[in-house]
Coordinates of C-alpha atoms in Angstrom, one line a residue:
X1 CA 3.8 37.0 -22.0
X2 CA 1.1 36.1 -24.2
X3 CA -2.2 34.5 -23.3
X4 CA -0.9 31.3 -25.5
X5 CA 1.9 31.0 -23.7
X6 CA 0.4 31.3 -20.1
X7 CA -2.0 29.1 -21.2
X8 CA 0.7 26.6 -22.2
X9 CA 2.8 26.8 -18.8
X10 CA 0.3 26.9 -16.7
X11 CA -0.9 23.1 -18.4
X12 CA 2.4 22.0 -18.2
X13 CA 2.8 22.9 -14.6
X14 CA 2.6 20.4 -12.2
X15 CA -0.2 20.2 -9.6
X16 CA 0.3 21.1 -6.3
X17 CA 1.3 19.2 -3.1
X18 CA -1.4 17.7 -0.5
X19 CA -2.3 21.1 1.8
X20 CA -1.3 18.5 4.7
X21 CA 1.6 16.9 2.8
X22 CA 4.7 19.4 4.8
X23 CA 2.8 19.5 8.4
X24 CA 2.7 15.4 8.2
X25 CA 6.1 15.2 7.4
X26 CA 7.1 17.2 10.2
X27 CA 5.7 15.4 12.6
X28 CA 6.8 11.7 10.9
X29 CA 10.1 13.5 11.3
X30 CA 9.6 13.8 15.2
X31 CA 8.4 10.3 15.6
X32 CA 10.8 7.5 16.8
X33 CA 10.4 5.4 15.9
X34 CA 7.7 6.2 12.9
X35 CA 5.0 3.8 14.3
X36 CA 1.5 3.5 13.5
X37 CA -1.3 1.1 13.2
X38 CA -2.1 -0.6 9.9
X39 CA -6.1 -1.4 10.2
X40 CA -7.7 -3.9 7.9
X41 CA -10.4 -6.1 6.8
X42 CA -9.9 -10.1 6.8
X43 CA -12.7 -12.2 5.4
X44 CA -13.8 -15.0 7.3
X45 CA -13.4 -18.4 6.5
X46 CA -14.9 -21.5 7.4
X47 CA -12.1 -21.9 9.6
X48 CA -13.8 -19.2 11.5
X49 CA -15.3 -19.8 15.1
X50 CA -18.5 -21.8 15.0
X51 CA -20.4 -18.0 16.2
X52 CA -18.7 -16.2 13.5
X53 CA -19.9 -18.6 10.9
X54 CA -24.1 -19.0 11.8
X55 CA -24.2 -15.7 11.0
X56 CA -24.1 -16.2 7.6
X57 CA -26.6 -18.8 6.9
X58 CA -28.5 -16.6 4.8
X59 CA -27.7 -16.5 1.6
X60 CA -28.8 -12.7 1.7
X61 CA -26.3 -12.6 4.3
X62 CA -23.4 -10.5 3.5
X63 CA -19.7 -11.8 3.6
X64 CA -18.4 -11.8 6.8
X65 CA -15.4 -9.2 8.2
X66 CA -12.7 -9.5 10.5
X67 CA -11.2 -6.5 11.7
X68 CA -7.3 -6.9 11.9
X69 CA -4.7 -4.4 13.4
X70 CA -1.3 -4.6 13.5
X71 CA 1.8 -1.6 14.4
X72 CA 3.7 -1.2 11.4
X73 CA 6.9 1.6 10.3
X74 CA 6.3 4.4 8.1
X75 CA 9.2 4.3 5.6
X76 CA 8.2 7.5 4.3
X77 CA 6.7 8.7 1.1
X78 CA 6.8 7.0 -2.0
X79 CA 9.4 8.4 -4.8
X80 CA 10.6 10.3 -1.7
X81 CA 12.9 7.7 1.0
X82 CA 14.2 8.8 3.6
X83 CA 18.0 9.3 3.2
X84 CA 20.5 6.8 4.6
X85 CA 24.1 7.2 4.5
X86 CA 24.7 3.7 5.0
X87 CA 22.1 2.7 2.1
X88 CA 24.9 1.5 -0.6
X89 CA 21.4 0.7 -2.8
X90 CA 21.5 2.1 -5.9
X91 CA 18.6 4.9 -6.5
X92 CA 16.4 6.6 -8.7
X93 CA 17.6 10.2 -10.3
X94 CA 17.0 12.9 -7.9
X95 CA 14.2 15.9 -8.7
X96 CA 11.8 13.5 -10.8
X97 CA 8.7 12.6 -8.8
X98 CA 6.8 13.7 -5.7
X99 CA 3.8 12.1 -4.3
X100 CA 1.7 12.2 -1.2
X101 CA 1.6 8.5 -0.7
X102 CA 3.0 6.5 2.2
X103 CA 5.1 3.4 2.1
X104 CA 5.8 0.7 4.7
X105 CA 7.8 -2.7 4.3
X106 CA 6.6 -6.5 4.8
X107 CA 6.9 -9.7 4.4
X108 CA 4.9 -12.0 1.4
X109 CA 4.2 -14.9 3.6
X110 CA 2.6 -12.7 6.4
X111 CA -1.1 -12.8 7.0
X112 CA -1.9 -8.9 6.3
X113 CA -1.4 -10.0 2.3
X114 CA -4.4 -11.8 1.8
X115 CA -6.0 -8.5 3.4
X116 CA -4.4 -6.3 1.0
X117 CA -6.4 -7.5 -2.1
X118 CA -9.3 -5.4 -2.6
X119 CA -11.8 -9.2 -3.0
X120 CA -10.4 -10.1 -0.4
X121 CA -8.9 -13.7 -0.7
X122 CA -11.0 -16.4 1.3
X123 CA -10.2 -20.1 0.2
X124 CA -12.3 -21.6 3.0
X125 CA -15.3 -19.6 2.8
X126 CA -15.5 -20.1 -0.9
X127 CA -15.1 -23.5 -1.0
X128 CA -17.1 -24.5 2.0
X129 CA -20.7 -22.8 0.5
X130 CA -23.5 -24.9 -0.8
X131 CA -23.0 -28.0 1.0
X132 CA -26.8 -28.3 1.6
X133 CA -27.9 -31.7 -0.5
X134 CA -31.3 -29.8 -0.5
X135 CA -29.4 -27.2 -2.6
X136 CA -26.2 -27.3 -4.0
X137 CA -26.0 -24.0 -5.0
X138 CA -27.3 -22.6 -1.4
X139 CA -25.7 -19.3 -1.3
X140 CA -23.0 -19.5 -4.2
X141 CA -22.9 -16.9 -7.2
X142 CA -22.5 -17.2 -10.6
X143 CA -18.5 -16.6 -10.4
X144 CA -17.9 -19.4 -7.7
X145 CA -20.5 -21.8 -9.9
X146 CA -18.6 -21.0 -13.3
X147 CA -15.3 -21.5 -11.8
X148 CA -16.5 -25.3 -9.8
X149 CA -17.6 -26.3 -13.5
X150 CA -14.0 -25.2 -14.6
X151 CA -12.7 -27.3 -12.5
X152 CA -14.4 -30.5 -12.8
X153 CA -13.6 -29.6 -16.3
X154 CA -9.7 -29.9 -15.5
X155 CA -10.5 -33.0 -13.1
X156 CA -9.6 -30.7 -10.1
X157 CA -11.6 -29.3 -6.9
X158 CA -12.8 -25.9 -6.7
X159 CA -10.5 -25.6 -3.7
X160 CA -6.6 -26.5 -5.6
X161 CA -8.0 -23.8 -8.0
X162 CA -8.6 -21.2 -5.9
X163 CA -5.7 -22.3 -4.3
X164 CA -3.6 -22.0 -6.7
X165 CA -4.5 -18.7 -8.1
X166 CA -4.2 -17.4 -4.5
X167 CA -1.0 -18.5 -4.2
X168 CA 0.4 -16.8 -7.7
X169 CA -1.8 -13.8 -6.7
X170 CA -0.1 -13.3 -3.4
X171 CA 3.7 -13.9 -5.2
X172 CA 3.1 -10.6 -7.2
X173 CA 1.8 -7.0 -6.7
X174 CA -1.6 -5.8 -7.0
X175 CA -4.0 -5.2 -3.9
X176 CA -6.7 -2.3 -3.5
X177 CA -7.8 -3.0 -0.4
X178 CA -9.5 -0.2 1.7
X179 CA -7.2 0.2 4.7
X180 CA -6.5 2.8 7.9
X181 CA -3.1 4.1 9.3
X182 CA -3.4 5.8 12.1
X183 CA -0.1 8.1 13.3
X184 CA 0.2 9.3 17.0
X185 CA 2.6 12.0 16.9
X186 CA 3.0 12.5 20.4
X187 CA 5.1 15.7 20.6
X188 CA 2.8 17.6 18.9
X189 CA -0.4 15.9 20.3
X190 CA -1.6 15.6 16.4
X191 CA -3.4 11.8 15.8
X192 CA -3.4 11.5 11.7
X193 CA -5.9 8.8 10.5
X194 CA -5.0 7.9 6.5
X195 CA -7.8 6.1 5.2
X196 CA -7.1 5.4 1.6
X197 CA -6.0 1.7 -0.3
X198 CA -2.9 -0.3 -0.2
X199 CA -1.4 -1.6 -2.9
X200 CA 1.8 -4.2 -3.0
X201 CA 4.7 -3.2 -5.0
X202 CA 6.2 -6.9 -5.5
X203 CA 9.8 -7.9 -8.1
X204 CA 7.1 -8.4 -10.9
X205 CA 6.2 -4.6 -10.8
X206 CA 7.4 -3.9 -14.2
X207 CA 6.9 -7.5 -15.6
X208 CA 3.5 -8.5 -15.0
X209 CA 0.4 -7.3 -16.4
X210 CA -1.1 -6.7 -12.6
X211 CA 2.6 -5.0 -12.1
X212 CA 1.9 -2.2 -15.0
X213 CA -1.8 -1.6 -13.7
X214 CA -0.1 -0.9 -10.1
X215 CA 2.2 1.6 -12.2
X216 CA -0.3 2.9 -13.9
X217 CA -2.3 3.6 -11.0
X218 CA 0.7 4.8 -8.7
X219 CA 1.4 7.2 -11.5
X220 CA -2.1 8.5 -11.3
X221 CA -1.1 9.9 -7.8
X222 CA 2.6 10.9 -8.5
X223 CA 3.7 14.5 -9.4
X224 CA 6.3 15.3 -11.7
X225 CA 8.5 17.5 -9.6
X226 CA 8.8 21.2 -10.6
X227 CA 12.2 22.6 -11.3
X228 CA 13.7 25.3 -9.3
X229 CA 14.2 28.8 -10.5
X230 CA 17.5 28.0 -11.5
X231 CA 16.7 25.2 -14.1
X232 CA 13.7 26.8 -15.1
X233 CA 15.5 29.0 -16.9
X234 CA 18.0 27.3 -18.5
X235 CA 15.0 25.2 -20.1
X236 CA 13.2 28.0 -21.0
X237 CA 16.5 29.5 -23.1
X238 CA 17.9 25.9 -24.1
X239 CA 15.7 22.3 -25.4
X240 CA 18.8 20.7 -23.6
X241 CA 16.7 20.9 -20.0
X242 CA 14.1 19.1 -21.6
X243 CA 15.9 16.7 -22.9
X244 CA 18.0 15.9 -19.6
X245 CA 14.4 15.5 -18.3
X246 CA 13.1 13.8 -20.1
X247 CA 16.2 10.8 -19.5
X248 CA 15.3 11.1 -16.2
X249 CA 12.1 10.4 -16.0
X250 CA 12.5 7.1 -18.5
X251 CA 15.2 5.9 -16.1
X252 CA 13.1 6.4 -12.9
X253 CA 12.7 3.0 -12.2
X254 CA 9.9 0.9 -10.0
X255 CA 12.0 -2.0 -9.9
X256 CA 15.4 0.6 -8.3
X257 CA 12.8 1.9 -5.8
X258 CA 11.9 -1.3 -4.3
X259 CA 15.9 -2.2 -4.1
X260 CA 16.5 1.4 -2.7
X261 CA 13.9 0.1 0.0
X262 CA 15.1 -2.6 0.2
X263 CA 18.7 -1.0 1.2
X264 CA 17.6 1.5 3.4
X265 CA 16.9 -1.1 6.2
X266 CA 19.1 -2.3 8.4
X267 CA 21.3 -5.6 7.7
X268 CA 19.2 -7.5 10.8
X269 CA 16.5 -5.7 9.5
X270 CA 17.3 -7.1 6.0
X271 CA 17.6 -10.8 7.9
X272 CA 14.1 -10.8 8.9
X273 CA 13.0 -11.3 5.2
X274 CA 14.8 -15.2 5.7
X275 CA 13.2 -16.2 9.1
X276 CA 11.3 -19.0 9.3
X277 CA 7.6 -18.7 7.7
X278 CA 5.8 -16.0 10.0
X279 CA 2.6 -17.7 11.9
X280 CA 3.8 -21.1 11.6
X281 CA 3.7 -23.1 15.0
X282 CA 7.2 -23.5 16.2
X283 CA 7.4 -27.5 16.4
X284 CA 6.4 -28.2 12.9
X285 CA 8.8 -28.1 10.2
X286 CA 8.7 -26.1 7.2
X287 CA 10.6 -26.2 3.9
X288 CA 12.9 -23.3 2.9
X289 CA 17.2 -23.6 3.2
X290 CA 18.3 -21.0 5.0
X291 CA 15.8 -19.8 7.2
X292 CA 16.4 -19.1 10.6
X293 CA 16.0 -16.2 13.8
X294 CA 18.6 -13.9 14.4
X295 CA 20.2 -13.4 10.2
X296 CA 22.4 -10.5 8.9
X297 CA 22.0 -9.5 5.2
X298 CA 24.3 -7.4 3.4
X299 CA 23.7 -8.5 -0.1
X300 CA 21.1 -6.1 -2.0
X301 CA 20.3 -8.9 -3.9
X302 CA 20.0 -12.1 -1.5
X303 CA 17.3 -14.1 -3.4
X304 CA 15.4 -15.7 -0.5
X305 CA 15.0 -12.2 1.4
X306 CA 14.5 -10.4 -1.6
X307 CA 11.8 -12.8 -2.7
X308 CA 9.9 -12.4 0.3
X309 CA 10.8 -8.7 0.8
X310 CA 7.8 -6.2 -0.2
X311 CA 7.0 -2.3 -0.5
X312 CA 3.2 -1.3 0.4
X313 CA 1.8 1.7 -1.1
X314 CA -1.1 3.6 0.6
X315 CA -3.0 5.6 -1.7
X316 CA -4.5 8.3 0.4
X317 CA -8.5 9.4 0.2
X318 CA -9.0 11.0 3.0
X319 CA -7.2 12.0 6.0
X320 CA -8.6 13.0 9.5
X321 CA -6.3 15.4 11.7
X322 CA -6.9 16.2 15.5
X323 CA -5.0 18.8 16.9
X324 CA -5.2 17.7 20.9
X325 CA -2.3 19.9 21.9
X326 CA -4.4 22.5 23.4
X327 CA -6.9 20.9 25.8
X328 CA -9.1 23.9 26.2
X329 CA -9.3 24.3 21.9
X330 CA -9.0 20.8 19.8
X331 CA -9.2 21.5 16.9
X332 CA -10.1 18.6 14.4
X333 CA -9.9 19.0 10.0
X334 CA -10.6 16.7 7.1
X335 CA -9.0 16.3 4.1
X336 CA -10.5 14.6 1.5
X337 CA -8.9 14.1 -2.4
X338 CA -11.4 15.3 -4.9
X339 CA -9.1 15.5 -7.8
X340 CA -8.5 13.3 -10.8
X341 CA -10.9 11.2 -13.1
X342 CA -14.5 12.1 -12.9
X343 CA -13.5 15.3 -11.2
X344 CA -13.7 19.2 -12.2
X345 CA -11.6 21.0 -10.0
X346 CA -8.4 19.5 -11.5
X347 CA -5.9 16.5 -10.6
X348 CA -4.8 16.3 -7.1
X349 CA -6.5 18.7 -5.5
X350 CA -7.6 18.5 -2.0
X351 CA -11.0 19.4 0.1
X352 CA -10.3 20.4 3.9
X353 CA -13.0 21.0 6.3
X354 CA -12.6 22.0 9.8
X355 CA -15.1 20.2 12.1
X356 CA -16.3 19.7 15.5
X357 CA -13.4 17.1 17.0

């Protein structure tokens, strides 16, 4: 083969899986169910205990954080879902992309949203600042003051504003938040900590201008899968492989994806996505038809569960492995993603180090 035409495969290869990718699978596999724990940040708020809220009467103060833990369920990697033979969803074309990023399921209207947004969204906090007479501006920033003039502008508070980009904000995918998930796979005596940033994959993921960044971003992290030996060939001595991939890969859908989620949980499962608003107390009333404990969905497309239903990306950085099965020799690695933009050492590529657990 000529040096041209290594030159040329080798750039069209695709880059390699995660070094941990295959060994975390494995143990997801032995986990059941799939469980871990979905750390994040939450801003405070005025809301916030009395305690909490002294601490920031500096204006050098920095903004307050919550911590916030929750279990979640691993529903495997994105572009690669777990098979269900009872999923009647309809799916994506086979052998198209592979990634190293993990998925799990919520609901809109939970709390954990507002802490998926890399600003963080923090109504209260915002809104309550400079309320010194002394100083109205006391610990506000050019933003917040721009966006109170805006408003007086409109003949509306600072507050319905904020509101009501928060509200549209949360209704549609973005995020970027930094989050942890940590894994305990207990028959191995492995504890994987994925530290990396979530984004929400909402119905508006090929619609919206915050959709197509998500895609864009996503895509950044995806892998176009490599054909086997078989197909390889037949490219190589026909343009009619090429071509069939090519089709492929402009009908992989985002939009099929979060259906084929969607599907792949159970009908009660499914049902959860029309209970009544999560975190509201139980003797007020709340608007919504439909909603009630205890629902089976069949329908793929019901519109109040699918309007509430979303997929959560995790977008891996680094990844801290303890082996703990041997007592007498832990053993203890970290992974950390030094590929892509601003990068030498190519796209995807990993750094593991083996340290001192």
């Amino acid at each position: 083969m000529s040096s041209s035409s290594s030159s040329s495969l080798s750039l069209s290869s695709p880059p390699p899986a995660a070094p941990w990718r295959s060994l975390f699978l494995s143990h997801l596999a032995s986990m059941d169910p799939p469980e871990f724990t979905l750390s994040t940040l939450r801003r405070a708020s005025s809301t916030a205990p009395r305690g909490l809220r002294d601490r920031r009467s500096s204006i050098l103060a920095a903004p307050l954080y919550l911590p916030r833990a929750r279990t979640c369920i691993c529903r495997g990697l994105w572009t690669h879902l777990p098979r269900n033979p009872k999923n009647d969803a309809p799916t994506n074309p086979a052998g198209v992309w592979e990634s190293d990023l993990l998925t799990f399921t919520t609901d809109a209207r939970m709390d954990k949203m507002e802490e998926l947004w890399e600003d963080g969204i923090n109504l209260g906090l915002r809104a309550g600042r400079g309320t010194d007479p002394g100083s109205p501006t006391t610990t506000k920033v050019g933003e917040e003051l721009w966006e109170e003039g805006l408003a007086r502008s409109k003949g509306r508070t600072i507050v319905e504003v904020v509101a009501k980009s928060t509200e549209e904000k949360l209704k549609g995918s973005g995020g970027g938040a930094v989050v942890e998930a940590v894994f305990w796979a207990r028959e191995h005596g492995v504890q994987w900590r994925v530290r990396g940033r979530a984004y929400v994959v909402a119905p508006d993921i090929e619609t919206s201008p915050e959709g197509r960044e998500v895609i864009q971003l996503l895509k950044s992290r995806m892998r176009r899968q490599r054909p086997s030996s078989a197909s390889a060939s037949a490219s190589a001595s026909s343009s009619t492989g090429d071509g069939h991939a090519h089709r492929a890969e402009a009908e992989w859908s985002f939009a099929r994806e979060i259906t084929a989620h969607f599907g792949n949980l159970s009908p009660v499962m499914r049902g959860s996505f029309r209970n009544p608003p999560p975190g509201r107390p139980v003797a007020l009333p709340f608007e919504g038809e439909g909603l009630a404990l205890g629902q089976e969905v069949t329908d793929l497309e019901d519109p109040v569960a699918r309007a509430n239903f979303r997929v959560v990306v995790i977008v891996p950085d680094e990844l801290d492995q303890a082996d703990l099965s041997n007592p007498q020799r832990p053993r203890r690695w970290i992974h950390r993603y030094v590929g892509g933009a601003g990068h030498a050492r190519g796209q995807n590529e990993w750094e593991t180090v083996e340290v001192w657990p």
